[in-house]
PDB file of C-alpha atoms in Angstrom:
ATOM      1  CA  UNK A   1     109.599  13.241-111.562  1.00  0.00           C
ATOM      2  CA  UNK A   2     112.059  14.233-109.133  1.00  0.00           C
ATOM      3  CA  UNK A   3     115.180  11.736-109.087  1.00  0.00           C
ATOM      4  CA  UNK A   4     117.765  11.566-106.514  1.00  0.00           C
ATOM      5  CA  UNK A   5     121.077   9.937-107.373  1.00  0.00           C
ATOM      6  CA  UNK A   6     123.070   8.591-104.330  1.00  0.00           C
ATOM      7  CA  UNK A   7     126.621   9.092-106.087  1.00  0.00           C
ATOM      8  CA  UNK A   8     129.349   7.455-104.381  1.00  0.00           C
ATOM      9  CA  UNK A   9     132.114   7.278-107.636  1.00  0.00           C
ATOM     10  CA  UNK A  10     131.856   3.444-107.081  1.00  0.00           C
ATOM     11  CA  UNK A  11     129.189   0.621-108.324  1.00  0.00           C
ATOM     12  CA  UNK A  12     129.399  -0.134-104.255  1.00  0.00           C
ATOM     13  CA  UNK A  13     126.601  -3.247-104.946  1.00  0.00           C
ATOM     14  CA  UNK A  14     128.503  -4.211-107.666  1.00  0.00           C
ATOM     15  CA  UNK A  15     131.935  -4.253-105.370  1.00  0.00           C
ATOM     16  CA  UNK A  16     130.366  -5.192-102.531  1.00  0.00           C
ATOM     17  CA  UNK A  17     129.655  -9.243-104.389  1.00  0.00           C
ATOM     18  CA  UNK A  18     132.366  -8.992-106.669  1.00  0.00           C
ATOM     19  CA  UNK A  19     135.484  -8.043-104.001  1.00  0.00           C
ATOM     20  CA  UNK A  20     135.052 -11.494-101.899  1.00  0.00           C
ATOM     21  CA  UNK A  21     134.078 -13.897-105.281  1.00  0.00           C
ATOM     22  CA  UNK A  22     136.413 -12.942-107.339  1.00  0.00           C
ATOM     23  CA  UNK A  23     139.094 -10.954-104.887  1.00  0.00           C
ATOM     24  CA  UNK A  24     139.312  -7.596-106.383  1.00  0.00           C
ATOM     25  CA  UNK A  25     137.096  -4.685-107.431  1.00  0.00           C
ATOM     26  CA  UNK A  26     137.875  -4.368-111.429  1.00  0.00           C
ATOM     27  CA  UNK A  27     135.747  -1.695-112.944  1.00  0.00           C
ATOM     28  CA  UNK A  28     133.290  -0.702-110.039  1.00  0.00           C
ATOM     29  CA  UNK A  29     136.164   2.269-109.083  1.00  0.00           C
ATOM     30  CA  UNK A  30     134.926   5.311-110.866  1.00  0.00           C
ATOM     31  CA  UNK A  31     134.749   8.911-110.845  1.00  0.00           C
ATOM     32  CA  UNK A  32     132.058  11.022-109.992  1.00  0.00           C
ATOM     33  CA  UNK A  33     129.616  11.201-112.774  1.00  0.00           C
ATOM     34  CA  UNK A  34     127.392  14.313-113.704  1.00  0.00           C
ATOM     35  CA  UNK A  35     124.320  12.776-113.691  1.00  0.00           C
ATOM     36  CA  UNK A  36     122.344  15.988-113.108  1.00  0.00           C
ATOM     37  CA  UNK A  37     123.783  17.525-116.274  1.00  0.00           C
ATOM     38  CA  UNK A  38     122.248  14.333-118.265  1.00  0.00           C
ATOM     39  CA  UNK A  39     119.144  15.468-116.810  1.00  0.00           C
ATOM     40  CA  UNK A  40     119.625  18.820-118.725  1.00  0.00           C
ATOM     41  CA  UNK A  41     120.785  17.288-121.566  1.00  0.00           C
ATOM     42  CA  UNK A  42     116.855  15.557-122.414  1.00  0.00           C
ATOM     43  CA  UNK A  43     114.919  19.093-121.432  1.00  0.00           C
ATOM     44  CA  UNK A  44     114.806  18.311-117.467  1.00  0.00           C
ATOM     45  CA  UNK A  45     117.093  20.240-114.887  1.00  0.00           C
ATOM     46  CA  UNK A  46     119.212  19.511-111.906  1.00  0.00           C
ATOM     47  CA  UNK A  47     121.933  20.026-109.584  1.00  0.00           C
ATOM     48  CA  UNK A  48     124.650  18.546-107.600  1.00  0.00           C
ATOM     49  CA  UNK A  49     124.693  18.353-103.790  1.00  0.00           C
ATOM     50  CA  UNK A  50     127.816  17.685-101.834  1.00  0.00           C
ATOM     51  CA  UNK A  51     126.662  18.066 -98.423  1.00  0.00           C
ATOM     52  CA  UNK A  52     122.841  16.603 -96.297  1.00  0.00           C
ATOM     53  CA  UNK A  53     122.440  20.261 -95.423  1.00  0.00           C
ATOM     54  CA  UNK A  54     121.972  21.088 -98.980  1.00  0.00           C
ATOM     55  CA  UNK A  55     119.319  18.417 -99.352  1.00  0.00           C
ATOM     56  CA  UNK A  56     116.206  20.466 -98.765  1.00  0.00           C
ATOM     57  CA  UNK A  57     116.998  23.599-100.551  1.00  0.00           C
ATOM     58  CA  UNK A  58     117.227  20.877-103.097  1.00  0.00           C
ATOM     59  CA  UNK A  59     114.008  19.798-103.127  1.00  0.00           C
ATOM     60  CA  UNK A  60     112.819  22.514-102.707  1.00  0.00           C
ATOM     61  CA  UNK A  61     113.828  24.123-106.521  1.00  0.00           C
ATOM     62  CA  UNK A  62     113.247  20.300-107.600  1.00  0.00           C
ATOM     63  CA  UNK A  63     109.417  20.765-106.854  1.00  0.00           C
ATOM     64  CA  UNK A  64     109.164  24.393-108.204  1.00  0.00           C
ATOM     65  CA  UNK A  65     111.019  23.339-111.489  1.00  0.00           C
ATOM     66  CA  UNK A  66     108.845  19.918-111.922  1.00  0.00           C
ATOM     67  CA  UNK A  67     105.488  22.040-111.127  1.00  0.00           C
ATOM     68  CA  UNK A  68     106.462  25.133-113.603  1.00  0.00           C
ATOM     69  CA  UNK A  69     108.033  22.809-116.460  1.00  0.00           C
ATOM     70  CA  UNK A  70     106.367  19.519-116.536  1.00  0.00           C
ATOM     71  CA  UNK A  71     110.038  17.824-117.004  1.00  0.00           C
ATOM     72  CA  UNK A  72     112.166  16.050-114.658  1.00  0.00           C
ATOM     73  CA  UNK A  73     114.592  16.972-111.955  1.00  0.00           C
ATOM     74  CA  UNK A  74     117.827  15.192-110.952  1.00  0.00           C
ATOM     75  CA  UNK A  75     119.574  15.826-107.946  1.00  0.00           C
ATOM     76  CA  UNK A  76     123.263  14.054-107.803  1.00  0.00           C
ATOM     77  CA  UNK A  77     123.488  13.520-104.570  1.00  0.00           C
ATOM     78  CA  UNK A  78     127.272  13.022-103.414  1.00  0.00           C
ATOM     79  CA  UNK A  79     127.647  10.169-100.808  1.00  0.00           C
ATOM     80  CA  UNK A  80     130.561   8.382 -99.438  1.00  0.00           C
ATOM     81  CA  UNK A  81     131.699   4.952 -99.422  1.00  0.00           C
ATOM     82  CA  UNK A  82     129.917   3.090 -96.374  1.00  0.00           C
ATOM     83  CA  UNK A  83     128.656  -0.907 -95.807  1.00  0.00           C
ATOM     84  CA  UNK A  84     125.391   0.433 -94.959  1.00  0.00           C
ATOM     85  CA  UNK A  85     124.019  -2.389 -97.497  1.00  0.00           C
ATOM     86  CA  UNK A  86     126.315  -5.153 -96.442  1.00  0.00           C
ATOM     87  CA  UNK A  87     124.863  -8.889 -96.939  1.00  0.00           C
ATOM     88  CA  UNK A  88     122.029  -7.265 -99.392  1.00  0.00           C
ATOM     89  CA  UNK A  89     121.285  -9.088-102.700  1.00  0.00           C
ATOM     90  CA  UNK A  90     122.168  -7.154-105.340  1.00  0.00           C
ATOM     91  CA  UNK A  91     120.652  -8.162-109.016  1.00  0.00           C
TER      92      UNK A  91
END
């Protein structure tokens, strides 16, 4: 299994319901989380990307690691902010 994590330090499709309901963004702020080094943590692997460009290479150790160790593969992909979603459902 290779996951990747689009990390924006912000439950966005949380925020993005909760902000005009209920007029402010209480606990969907928060900071980047290492969700690649949970991946280690339970035998898989993975790495953080900050940038597209990096993408690829990405993969590319993602599908060598899952092929050679049969475990899974995390890449914590850093994102911005954006409404790319807006007026999605969220549940």
């Amino acid at each position: 299994v290779i996951c990747i994590i689009g990390n924006d330090a912000c439950w966005s499709q949380i925020e993005r319901e909760q902000v005009p309901k209920l007029g402010d963004n209480t606990a969907c702020m928060i900071q980047y989380c290492d969700y690649d080094v949970v991946s280690k943590g339970y035998g898989g692997d993975g790495e953080t990307v900050w940038d597209k460009t990096q993408i690829q290479d990405a993969l590319k150790r993602a599908k060598e690691f899952v092929k050679t160790n049969n475990a899974p593969y995390v890449i914590n992909a850093h994102i911005g902010i954006t409404d790319f979603r807006e007026g999605s459902i969220s549940v």
